[in-house]
Short mmCIF file of C-alpha atoms in Angstrom, two decimals:
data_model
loop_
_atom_site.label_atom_id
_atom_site.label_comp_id
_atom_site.label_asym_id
_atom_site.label_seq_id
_atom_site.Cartn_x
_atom_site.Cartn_y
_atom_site.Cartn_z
CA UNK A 1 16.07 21.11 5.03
CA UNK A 2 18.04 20.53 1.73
CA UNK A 3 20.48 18.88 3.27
CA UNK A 4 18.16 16.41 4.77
CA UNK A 5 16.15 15.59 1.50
CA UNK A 6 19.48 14.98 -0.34
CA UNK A 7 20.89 12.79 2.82
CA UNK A 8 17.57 10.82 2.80
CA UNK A 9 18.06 10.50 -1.12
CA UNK A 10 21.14 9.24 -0.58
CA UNK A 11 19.86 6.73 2.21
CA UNK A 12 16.80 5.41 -0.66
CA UNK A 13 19.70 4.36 -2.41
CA UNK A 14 21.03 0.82 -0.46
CA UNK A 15 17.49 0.45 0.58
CA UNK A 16 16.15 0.19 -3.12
CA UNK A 17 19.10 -1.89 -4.19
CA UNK A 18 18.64 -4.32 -0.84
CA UNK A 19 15.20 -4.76 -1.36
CA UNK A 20 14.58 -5.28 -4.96
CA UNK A 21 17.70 -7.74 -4.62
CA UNK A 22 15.69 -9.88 -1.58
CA UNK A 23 12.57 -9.81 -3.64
CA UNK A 24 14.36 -10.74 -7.08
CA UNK A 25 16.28 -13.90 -5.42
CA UNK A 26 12.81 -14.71 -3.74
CA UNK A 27 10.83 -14.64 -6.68
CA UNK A 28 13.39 -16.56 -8.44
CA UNK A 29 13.61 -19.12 -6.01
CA UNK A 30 10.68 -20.50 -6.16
CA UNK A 31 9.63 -23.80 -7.56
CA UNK A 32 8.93 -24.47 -11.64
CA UNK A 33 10.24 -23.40 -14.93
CA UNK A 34 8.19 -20.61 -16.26
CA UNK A 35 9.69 -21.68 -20.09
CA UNK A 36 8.80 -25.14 -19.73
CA UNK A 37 5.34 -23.86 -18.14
CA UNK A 38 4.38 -21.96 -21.70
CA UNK A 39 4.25 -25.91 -23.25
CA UNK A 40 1.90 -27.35 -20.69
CA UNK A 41 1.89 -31.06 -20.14
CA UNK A 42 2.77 -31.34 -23.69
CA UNK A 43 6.81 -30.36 -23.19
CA UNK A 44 9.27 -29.87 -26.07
CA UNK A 45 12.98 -30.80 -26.20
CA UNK A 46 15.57 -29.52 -24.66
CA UNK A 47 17.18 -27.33 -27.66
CA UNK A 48 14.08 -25.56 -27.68
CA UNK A 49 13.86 -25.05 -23.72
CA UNK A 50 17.33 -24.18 -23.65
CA UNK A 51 17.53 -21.49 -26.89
CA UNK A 52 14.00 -20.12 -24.81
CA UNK A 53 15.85 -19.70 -21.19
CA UNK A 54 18.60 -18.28 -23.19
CA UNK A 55 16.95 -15.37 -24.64
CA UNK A 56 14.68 -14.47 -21.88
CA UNK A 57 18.58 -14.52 -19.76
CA UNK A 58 17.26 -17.70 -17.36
CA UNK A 59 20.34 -19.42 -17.98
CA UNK A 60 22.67 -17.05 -16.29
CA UNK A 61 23.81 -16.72 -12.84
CA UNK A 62 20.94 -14.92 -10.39
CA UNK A 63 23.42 -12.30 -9.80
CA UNK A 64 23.70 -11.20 -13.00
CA UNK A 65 20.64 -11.51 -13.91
CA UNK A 66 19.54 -8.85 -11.28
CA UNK A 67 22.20 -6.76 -12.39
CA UNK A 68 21.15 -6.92 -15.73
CA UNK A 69 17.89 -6.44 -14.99
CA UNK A 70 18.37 -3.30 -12.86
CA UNK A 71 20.48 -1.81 -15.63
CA UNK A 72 17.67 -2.14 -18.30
CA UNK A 73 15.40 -0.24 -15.79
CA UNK A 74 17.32 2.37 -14.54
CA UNK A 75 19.21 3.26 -18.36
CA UNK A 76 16.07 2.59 -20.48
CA UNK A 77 13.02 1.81 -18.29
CA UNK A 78 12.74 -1.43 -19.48
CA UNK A 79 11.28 -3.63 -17.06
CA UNK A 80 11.31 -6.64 -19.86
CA UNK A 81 9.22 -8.82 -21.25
CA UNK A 82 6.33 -11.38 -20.02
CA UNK A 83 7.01 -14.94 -21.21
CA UNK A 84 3.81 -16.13 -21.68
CA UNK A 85 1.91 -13.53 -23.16
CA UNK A 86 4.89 -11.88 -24.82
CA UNK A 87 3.36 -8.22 -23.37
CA UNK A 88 5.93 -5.38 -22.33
CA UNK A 89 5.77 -5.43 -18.55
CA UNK A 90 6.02 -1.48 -18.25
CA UNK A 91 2.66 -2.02 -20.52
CA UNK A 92 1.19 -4.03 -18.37
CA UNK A 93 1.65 -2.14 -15.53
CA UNK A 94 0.25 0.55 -16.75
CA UNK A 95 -2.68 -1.11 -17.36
CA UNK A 96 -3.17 -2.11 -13.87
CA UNK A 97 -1.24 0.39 -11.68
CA UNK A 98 -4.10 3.55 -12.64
CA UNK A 99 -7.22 0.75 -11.30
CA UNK A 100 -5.12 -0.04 -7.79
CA UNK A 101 -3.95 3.77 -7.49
CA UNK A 102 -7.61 4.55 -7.67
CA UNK A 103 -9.07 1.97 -5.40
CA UNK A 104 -5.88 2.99 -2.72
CA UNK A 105 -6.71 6.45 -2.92
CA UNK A 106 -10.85 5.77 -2.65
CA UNK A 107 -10.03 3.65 0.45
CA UNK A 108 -6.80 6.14 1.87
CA UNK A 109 -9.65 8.69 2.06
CA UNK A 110 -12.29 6.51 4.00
CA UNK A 111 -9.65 5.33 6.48
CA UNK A 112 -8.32 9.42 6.80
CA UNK A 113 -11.71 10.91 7.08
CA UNK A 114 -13.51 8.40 9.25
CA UNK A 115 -10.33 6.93 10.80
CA UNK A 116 -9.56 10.33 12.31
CA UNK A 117 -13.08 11.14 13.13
CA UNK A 118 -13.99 8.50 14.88
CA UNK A 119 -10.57 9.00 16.43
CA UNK A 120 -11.33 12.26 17.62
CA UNK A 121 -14.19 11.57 18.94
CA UNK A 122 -12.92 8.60 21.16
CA UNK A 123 -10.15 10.83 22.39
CA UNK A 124 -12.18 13.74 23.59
CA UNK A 125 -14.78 11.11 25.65
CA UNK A 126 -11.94 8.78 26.75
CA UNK A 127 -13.74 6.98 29.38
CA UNK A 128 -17.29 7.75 28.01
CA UNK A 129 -20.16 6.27 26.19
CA UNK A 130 -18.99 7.21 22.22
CA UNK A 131 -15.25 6.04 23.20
CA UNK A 132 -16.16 2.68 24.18
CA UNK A 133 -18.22 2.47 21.20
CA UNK A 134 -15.79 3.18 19.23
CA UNK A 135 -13.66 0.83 20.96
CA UNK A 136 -15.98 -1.93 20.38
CA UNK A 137 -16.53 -1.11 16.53
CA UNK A 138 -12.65 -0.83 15.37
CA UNK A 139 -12.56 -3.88 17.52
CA UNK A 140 -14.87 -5.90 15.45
CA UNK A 141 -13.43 -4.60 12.51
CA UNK A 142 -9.72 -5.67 13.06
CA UNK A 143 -11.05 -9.23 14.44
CA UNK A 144 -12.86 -9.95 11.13
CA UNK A 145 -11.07 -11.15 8.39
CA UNK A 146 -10.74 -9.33 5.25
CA UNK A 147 -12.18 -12.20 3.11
CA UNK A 148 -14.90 -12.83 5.78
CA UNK A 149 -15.66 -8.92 5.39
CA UNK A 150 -15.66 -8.80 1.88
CA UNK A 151 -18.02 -11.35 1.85
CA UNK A 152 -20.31 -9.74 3.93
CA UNK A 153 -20.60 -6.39 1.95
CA UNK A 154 -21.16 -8.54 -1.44
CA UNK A 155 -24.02 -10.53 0.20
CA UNK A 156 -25.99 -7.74 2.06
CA UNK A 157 -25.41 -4.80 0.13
CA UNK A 158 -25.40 -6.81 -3.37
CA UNK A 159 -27.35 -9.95 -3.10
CA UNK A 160 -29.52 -8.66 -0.82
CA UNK A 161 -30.22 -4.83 -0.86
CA UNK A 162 -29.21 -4.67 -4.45
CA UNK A 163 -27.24 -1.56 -3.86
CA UNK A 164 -23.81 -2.34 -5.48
CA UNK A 165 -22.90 -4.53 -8.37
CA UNK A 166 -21.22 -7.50 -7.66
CA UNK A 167 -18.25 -7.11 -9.64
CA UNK A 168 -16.43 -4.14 -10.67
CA UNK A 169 -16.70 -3.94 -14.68
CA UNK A 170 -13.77 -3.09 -16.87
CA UNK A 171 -14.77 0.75 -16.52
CA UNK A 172 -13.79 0.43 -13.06
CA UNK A 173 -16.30 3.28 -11.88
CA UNK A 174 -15.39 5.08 -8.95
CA UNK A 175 -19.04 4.36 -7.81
CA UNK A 176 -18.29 0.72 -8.36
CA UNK A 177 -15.11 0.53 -6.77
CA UNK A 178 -16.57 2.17 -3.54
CA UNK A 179 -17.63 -1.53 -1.99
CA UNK A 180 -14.11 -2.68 -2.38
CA UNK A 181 -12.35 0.52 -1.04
CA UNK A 182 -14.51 0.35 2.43
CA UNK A 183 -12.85 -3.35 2.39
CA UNK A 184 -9.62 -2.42 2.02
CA UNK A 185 -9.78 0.20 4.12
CA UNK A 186 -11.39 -1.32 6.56
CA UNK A 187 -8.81 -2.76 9.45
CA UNK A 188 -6.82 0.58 8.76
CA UNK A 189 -9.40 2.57 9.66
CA UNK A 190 -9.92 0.90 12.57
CA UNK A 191 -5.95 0.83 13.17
CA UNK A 192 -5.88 4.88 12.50
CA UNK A 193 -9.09 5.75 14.97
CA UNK A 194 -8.08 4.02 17.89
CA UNK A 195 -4.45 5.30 17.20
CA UNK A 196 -5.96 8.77 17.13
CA UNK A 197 -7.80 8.35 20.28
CA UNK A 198 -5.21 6.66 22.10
CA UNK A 199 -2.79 10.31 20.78
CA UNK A 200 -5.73 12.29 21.47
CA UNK A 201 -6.37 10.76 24.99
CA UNK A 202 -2.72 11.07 25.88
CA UNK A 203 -1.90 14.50 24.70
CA UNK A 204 -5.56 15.96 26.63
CA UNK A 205 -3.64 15.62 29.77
CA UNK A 206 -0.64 16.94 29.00
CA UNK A 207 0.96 20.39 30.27
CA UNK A 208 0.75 22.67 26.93
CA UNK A 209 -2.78 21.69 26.92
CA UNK A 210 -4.03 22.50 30.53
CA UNK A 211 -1.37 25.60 30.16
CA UNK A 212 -3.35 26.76 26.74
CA UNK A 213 -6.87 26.37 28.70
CA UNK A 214 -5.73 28.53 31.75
CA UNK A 215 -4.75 31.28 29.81
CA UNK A 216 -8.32 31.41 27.97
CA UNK A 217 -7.70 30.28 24.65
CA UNK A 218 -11.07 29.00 22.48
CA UNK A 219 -11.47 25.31 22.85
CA UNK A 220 -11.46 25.28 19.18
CA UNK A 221 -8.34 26.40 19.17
CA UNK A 222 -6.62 24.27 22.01
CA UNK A 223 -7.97 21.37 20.11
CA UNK A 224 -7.99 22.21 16.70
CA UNK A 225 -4.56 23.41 16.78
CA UNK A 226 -2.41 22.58 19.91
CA UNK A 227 -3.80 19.14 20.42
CA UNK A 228 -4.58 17.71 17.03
CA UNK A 229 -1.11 18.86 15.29
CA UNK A 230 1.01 17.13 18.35
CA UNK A 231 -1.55 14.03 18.72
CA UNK A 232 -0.83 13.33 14.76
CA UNK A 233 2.58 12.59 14.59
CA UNK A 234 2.37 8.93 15.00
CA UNK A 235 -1.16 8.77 12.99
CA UNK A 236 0.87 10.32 9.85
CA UNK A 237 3.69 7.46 10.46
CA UNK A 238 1.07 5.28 9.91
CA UNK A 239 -0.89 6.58 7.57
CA UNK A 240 2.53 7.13 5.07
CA UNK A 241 3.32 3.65 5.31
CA UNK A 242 0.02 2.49 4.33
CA UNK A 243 -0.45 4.12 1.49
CA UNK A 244 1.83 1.37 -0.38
CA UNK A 245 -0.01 -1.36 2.04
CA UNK A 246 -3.01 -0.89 0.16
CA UNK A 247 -1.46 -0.57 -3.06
CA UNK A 248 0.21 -3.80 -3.07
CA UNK A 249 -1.91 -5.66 -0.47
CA UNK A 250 -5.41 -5.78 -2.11
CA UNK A 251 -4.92 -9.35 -3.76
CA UNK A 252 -7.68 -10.65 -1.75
CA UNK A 253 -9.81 -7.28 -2.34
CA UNK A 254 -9.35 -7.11 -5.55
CA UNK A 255 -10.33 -11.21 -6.30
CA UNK A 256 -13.32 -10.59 -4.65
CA UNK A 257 -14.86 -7.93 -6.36
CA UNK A 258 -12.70 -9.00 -9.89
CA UNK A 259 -11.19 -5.61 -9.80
CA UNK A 260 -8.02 -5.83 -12.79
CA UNK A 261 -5.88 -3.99 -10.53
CA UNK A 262 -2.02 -4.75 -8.99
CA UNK A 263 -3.42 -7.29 -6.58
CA UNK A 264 -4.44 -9.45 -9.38
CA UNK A 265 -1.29 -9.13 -11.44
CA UNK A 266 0.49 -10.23 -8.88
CA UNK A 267 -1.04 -12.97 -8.06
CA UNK A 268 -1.18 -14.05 -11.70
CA UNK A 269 2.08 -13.63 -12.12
CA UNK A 270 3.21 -16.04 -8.94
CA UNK A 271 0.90 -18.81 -10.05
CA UNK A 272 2.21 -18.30 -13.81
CA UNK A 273 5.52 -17.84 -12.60
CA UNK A 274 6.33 -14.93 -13.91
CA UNK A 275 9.05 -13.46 -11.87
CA UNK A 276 9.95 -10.20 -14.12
CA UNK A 277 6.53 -9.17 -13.35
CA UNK A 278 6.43 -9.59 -10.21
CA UNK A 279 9.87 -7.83 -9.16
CA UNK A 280 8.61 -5.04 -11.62
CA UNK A 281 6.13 -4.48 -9.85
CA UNK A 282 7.30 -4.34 -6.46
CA UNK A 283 9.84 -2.72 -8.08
CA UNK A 284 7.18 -0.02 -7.96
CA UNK A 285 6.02 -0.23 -4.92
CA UNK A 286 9.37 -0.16 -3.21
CA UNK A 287 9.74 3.51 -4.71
CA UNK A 288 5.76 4.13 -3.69
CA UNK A 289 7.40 3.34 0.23
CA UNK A 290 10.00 5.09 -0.32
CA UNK A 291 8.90 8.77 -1.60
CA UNK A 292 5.69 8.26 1.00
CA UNK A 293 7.86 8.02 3.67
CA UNK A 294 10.19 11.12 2.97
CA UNK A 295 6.76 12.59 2.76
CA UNK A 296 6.42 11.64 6.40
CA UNK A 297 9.41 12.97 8.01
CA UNK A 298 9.10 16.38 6.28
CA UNK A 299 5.46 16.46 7.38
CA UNK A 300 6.96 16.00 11.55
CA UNK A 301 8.20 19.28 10.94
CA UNK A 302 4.86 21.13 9.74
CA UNK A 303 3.17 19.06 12.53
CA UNK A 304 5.21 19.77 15.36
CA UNK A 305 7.34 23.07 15.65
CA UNK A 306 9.94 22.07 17.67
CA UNK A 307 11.36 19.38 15.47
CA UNK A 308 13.63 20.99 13.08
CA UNK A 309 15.75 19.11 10.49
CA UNK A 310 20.10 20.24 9.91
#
């Protein structure tokens, strides 16, 4: 098992570098001047907008400009500097990254609980009443839009029913930010049940199962431990990579219910041009991935017993 971790370590390595590399010369390649953006439709001369581009390091080569970038965050954990506002980036993402961690984990939950219950459920009715209404539920969930469902929960269960505030405030209440959570969690709970049921479905017929049931074991334990830890494996695939899905992919969750989370910043920081932001934080999120899904292959092991790692 050591040796794995340390040969998956070593594996994290190119993939961080390759990554943060595609996203830096993205970012960077998009249109505008952030320098000349902090003077509006005003401008300045060029002295000024050159001794500017030369101290935030615009004015050298992309390459080494990643490389010099990457060195300041791996030696000091410097991620640098916003132009604009003139904030420490590592500040700023702390100031956002605790509001989107909260909000991922809120809706991580939602999707795992209900996700696998409904699941369950499906699976052990396949053919049944409560599986095709689950089918038709996660159905209607995945074919409404997340903007078109966010919508929806403001204006019944806000402007309507008065249960929820409309906006998170800058508290960012866990009772508040349960509206956006069921939002973002929403198409991968749907994604996770019918995954489940399709597992569950699939694993009810198979040999162990009808083997474990002949020999007079409790249904609670055929199911609760033969079927459910082999019928998992590919719901804890999915379920590892989507933990940084919802960290970095609430931009439209978050502007709905003005949540100051990661979503947000990101988004800011695109419109402001603010590359060093941006890579900094999916900077982040690329090591989020990462860790969750070393998490995952360790976790095949617990799940099923006949997959052992060298």
């Amino acid at each position: 098992m050591g040796r794995y971790v340390a040969r998956r370590l070593l594996q994290m390595i190119p993939v961080f570098f390759g990554t943060t590399l595609l996203i830096f010369l993205m970012v960077y390649s998009l249109p505008g001047d952030p320098v000349a953006g902090l003077f509006g439709d005003k401008g300045t001369d060029p002295a000024t907008l050159a001794r500017l581009r030369h101290e935030y390091g615009l004015d050298q080569p992309i390459l080494e400009q990643y490389i010099r970038y990457m060195g300041d965050i791996l030696l000091k954990f410097d991620f640098g500097t916003q132009i604009r506002s003139g904030r420490e980036i590592t500040e700023v993402i702390g100031d956002a990254f605790p509001v989107t961690l909260r909000l991922a984990l809120l809706a991580f939950l939602i999707e795992l609980v209900l996700g696998l219950g409904l699941g369950v459920v499906a699976g052990l009715n396949a053919g049944r009443l409560a599986d095709n209404l689950v089918l038709i539920f996660t159905l209607l969930i995945i074919s409404v839009p997340v903007f078109v469902l966010g919508f929806i929960v403001r204006m019944v269960f806000s402007d309507q029913l008065g249960w929820i505030a409309p906006n998170v405030s800058n508290e960012e209440l866990w009772s508040e930010l349960l509206a956006p959570a069921i939002v973002l969690g929403a198409l991968s709970l749907a994604y996770v049940a019918r995954l489940t049921r399709t597992s569950m479905a699939e694993n009810l017929r198979a040999d162990y199962v009808r083997t474990a049931v002949a020999k007079g074991l409790p249904k609670s334990r055929v199911y609760g431990v033969h079927l459910m830890r082999n019928s998992m494996i590919p719901v804890v695939t999915f379920l590892g990579t989507d933990i940084g899905a919802l960290m970095g992919g609430a931009v439209v969750t978050e502007g709905l219910f003005n949540v100051k989370g990661v979503g947000g910043l990101i988004y800011d920081s695109i419109v402001r041009r603010e590359g060093m932001t941006v890579v900094g934080v999916v900077t982040v999120l690329v090591l989020v991935y990462l860790v969750a899904s070393l998490l995952v292959d360790l976790l095949y092991a617990v799940l099923d017993p006949r997959i052992r790692y060298a």
